[in-house]
PDB file of C-alpha atoms in Angstrom:
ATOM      1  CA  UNK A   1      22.554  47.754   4.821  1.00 71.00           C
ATOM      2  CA  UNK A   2      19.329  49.745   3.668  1.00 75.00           C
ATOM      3  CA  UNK A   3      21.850  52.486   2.726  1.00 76.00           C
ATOM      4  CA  UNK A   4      22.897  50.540  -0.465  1.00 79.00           C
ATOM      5  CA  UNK A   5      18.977  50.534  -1.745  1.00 81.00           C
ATOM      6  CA  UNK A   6      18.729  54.366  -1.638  1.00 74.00           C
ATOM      7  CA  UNK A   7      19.810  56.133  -4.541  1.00 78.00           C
ATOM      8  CA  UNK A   8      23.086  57.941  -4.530  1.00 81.00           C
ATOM      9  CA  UNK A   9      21.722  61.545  -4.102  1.00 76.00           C
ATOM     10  CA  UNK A  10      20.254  60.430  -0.790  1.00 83.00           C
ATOM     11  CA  UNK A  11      22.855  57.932   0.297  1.00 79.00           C
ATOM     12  CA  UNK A  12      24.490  61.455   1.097  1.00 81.00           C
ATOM     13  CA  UNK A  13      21.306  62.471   3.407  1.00 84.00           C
ATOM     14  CA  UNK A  14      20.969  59.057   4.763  1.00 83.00           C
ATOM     15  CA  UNK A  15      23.142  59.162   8.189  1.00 87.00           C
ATOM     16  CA  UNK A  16      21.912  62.635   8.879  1.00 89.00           C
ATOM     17  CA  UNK A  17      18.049  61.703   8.481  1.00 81.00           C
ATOM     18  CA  UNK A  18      19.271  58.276  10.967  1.00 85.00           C
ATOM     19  CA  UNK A  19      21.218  61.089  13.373  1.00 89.00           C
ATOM     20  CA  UNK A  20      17.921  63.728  13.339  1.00 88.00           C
ATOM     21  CA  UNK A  21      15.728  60.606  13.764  1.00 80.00           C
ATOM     22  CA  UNK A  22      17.410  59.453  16.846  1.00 87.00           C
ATOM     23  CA  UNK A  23      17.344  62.673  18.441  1.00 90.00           C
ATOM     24  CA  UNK A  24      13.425  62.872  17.876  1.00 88.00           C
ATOM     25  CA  UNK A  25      13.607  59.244  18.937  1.00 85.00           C
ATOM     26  CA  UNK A  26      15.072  60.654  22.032  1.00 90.00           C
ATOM     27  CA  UNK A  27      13.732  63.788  22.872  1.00 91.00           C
ATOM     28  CA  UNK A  28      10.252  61.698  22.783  1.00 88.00           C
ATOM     29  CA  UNK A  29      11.618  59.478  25.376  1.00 91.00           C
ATOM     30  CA  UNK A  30      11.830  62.665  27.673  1.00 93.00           C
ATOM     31  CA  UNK A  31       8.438  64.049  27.142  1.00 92.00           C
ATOM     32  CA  UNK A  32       7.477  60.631  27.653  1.00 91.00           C
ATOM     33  CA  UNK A  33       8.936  60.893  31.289  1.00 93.00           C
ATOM     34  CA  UNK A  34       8.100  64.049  31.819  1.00 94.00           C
ATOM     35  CA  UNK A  35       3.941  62.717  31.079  1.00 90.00           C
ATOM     36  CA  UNK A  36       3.541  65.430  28.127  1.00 90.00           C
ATOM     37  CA  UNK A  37       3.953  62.678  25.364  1.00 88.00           C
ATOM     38  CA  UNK A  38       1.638  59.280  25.985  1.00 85.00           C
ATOM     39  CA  UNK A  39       1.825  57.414  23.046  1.00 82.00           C
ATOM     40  CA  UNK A  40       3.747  56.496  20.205  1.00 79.00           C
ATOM     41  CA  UNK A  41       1.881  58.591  17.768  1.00 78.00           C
ATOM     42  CA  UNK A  42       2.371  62.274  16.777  1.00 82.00           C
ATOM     43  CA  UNK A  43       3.968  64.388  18.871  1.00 85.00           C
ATOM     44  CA  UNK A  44       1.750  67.099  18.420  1.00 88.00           C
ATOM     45  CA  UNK A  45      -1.615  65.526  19.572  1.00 90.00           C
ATOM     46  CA  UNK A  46      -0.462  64.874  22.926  1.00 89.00           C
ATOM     47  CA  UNK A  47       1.369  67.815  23.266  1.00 90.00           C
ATOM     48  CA  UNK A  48      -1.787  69.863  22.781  1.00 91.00           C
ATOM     49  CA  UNK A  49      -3.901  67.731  24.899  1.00 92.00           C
ATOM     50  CA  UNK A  50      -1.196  68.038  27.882  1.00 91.00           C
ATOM     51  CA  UNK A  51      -1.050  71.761  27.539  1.00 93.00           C
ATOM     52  CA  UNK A  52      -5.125  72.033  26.778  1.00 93.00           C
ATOM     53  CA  UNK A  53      -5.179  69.931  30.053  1.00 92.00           C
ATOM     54  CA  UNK A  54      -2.685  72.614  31.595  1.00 93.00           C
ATOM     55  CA  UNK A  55      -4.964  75.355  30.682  1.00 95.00           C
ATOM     56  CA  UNK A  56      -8.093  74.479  32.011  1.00 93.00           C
ATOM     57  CA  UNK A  57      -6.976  72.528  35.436  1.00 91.00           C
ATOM     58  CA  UNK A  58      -8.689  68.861  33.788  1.00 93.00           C
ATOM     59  CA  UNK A  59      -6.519  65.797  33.904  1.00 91.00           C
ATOM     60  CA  UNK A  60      -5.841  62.934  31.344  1.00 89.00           C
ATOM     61  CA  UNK A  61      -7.627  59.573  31.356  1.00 89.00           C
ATOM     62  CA  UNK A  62      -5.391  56.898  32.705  1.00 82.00           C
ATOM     63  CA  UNK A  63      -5.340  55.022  29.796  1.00 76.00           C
ATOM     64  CA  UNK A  64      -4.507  56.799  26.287  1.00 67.00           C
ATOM     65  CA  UNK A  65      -6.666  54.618  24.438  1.00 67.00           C
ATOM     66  CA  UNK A  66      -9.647  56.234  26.248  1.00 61.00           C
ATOM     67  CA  UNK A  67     -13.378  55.850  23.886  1.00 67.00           C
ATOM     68  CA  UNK A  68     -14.566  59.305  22.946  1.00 74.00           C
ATOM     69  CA  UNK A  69     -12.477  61.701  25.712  1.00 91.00           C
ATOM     70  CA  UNK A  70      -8.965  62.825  26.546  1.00 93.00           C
ATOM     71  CA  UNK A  71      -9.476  65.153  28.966  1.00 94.00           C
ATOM     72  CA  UNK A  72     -12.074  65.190  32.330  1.00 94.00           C
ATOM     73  CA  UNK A  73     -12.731  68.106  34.676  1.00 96.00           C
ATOM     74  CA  UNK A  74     -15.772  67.757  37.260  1.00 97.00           C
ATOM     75  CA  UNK A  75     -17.198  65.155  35.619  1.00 95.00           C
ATOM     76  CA  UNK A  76     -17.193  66.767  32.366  1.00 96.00           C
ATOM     77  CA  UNK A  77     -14.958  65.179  29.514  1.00 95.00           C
ATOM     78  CA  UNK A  78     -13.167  66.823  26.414  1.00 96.00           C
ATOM     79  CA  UNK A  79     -12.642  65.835  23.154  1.00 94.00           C
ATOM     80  CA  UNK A  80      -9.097  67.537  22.296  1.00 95.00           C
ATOM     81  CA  UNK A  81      -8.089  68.047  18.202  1.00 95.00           C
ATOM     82  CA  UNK A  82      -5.385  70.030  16.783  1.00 95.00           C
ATOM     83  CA  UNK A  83      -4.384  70.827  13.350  1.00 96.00           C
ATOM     84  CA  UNK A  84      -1.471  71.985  12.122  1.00 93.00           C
ATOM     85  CA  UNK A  85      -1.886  75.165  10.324  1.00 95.00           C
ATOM     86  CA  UNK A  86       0.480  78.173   9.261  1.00 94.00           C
ATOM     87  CA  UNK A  87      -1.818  81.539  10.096  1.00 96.00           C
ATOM     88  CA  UNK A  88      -4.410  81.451  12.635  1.00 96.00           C
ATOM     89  CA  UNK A  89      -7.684  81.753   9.718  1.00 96.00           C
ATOM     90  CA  UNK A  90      -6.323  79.320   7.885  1.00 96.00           C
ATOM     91  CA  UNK A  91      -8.810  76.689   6.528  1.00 96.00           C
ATOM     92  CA  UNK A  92      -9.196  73.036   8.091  1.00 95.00           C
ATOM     93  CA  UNK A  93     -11.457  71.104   9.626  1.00 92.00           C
ATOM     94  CA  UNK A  94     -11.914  69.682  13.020  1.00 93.00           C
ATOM     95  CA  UNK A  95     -13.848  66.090  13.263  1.00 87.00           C
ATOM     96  CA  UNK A  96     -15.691  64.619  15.948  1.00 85.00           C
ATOM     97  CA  UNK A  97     -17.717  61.792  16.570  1.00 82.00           C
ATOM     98  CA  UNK A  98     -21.412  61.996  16.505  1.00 79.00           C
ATOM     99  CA  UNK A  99     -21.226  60.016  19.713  1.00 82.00           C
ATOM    100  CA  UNK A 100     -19.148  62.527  21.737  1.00 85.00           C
ATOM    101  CA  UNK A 101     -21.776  65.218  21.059  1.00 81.00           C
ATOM    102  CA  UNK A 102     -24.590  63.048  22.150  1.00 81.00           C
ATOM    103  CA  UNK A 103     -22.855  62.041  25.237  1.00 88.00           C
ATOM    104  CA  UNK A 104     -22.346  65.591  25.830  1.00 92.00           C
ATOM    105  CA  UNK A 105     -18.459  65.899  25.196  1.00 94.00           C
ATOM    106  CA  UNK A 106     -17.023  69.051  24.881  1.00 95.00           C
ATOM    107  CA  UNK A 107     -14.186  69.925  22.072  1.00 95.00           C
ATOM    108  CA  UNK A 108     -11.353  72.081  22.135  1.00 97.00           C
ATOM    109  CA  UNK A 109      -9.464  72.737  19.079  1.00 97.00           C
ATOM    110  CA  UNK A 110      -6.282  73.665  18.764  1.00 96.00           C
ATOM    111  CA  UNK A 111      -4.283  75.641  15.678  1.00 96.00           C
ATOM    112  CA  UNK A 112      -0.341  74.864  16.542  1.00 92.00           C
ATOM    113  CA  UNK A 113       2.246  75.737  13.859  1.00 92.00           C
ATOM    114  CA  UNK A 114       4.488  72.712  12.167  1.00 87.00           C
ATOM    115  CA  UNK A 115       7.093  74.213  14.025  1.00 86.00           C
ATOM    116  CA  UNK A 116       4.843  73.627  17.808  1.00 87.00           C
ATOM    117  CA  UNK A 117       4.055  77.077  18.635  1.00 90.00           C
ATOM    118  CA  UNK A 118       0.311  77.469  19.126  1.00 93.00           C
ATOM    119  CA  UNK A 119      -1.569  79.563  17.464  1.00 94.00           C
ATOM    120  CA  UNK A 120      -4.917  79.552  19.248  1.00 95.00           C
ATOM    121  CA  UNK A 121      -6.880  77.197  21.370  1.00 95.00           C
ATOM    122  CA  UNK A 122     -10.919  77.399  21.402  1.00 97.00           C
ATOM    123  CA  UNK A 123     -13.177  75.431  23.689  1.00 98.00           C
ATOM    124  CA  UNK A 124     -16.687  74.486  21.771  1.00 96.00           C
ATOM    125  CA  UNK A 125     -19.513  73.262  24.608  1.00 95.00           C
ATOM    126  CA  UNK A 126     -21.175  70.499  23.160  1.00 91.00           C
ATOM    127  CA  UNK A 127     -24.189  72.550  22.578  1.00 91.00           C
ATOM    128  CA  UNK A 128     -22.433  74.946  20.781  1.00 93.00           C
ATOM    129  CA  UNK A 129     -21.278  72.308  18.931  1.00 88.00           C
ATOM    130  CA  UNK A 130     -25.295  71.607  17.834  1.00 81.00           C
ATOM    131  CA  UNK A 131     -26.106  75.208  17.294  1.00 84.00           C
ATOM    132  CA  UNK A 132     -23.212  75.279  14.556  1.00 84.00           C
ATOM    133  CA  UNK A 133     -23.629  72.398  12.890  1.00 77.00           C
ATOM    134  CA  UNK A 134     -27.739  73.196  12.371  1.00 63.00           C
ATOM    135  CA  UNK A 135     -26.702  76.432  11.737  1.00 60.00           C
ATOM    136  CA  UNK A 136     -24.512  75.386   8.727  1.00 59.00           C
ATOM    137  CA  UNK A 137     -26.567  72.776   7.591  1.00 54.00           C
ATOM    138  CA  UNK A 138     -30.151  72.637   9.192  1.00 49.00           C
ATOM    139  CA  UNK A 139     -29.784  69.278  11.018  1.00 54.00           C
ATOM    140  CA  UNK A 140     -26.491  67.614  12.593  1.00 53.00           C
ATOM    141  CA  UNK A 141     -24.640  66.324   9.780  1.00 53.00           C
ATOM    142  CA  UNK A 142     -22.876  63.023   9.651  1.00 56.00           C
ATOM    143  CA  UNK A 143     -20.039  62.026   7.459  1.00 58.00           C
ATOM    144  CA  UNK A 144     -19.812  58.367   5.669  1.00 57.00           C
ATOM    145  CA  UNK A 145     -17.172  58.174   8.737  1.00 61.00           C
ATOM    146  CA  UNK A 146     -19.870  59.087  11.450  1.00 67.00           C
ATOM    147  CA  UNK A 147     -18.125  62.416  12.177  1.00 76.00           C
ATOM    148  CA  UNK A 148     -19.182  65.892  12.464  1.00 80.00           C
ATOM    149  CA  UNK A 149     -17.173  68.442  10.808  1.00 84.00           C
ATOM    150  CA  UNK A 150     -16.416  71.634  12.387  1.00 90.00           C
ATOM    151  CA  UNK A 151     -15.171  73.479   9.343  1.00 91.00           C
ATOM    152  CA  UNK A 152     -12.926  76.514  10.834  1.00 95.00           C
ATOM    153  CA  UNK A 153     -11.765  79.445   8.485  1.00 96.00           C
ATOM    154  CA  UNK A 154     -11.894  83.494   8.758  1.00 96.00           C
ATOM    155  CA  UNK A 155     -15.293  83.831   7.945  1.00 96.00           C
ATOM    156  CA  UNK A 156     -16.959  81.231  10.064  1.00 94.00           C
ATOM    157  CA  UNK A 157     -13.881  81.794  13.272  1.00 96.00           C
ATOM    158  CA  UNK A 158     -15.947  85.662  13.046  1.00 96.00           C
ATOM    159  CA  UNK A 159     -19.226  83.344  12.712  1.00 94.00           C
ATOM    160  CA  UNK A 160     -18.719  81.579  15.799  1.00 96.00           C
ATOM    161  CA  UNK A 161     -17.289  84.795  17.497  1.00 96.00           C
ATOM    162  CA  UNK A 162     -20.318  86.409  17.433  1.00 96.00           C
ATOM    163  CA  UNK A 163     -22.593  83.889  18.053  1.00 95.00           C
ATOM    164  CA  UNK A 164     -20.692  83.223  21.457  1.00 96.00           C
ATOM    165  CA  UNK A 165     -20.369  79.498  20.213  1.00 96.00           C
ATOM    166  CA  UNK A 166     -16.328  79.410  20.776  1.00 97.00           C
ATOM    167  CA  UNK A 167     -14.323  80.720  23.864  1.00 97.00           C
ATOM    168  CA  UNK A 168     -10.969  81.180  23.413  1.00 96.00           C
ATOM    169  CA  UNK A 169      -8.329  79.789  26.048  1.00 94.00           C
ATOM    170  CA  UNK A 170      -5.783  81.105  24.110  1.00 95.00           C
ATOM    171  CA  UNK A 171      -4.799  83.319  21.039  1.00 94.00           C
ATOM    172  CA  UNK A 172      -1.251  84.250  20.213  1.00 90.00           C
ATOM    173  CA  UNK A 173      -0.419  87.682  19.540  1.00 82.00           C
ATOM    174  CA  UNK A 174       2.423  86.430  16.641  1.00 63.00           C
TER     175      UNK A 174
END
């Protein structure tokens, strides 16, 4: 068995990690049913597209695999990204594709704890997203990757605050 390969110190963890695991295995299978979980991927991505989805009345693309968009309302399509941060300010960056802003895709970011309570989630207009990025850097910038980088922090969350360029769905008060 793969237990005998493991070192002694975590032979002792082993059948607890197996136990937890099956539970998450399982668990999974319910949000599955329940259409909050689509893929076999990180929980947290589709759980913050469902509830993003939730928020502003737009449904999910039939197929998870989708180019570009996870969410569409009247025609108009979303890009959805969380990270998983600790405080609300704290520093990470949200990327896009260079293609979603020129086909006019809209983001919304989401901050949600390691723990799945959200933080925040902030809707960026496409472009919004074009006034920051020029803003920042004076033309759209492009990573090796072909991705825009929304950098997100305290001083440039006040940044895009009072330039109007975010709108926030949600904020927690914790």
């Amino acid at each position: 068995s793969l237990k005998n390969y493991l070192n002694d110190r975590d032979k002792k963890k082993y059948n607890k990690a197996k136990e937890l695991l099956s539970k998450i295995n399982e668990y999974r299978e319910t949000l599955k049913e329940m259409k909050i979980v689509r893929s076999n991927k990180l929980i947290s991505p589709d759980y913050c597209e469902w509830i993003s989805g939730s928020i502003i009345g737009a449904t999910q693309p039939p197929k998870t695999n989708e180019q570009g968009y996870d969410l569409i309302k009247n025609g108009q399509k979303y890009e959805v990204k969380s990270r998983q941060v600790n405080k609300l300010n704290e520093y990470t960056v949200f990327h896009l594709k260079k293609e979603s802003i020129l086909l006019g895709i809209d983001l919304i970011c989401v901050l949600i704890k390691p723990n799945y309570k959200i933080l925040g989630i902030f809707h960026v207009k496409h472009e919004n997203i074009k006034k920051i990025m020029v803003d920042e850097h004076k033309k759209i910038p492009v990573s090796a990757l072909g991705r825009v980088n929304l950098i997100w922090n305290k001083k440039r969350r006040l940044n895009y605050e009072k330039n109007s360029w975010i709108d926030w769905l949600f904020i927690s008060d914790f």
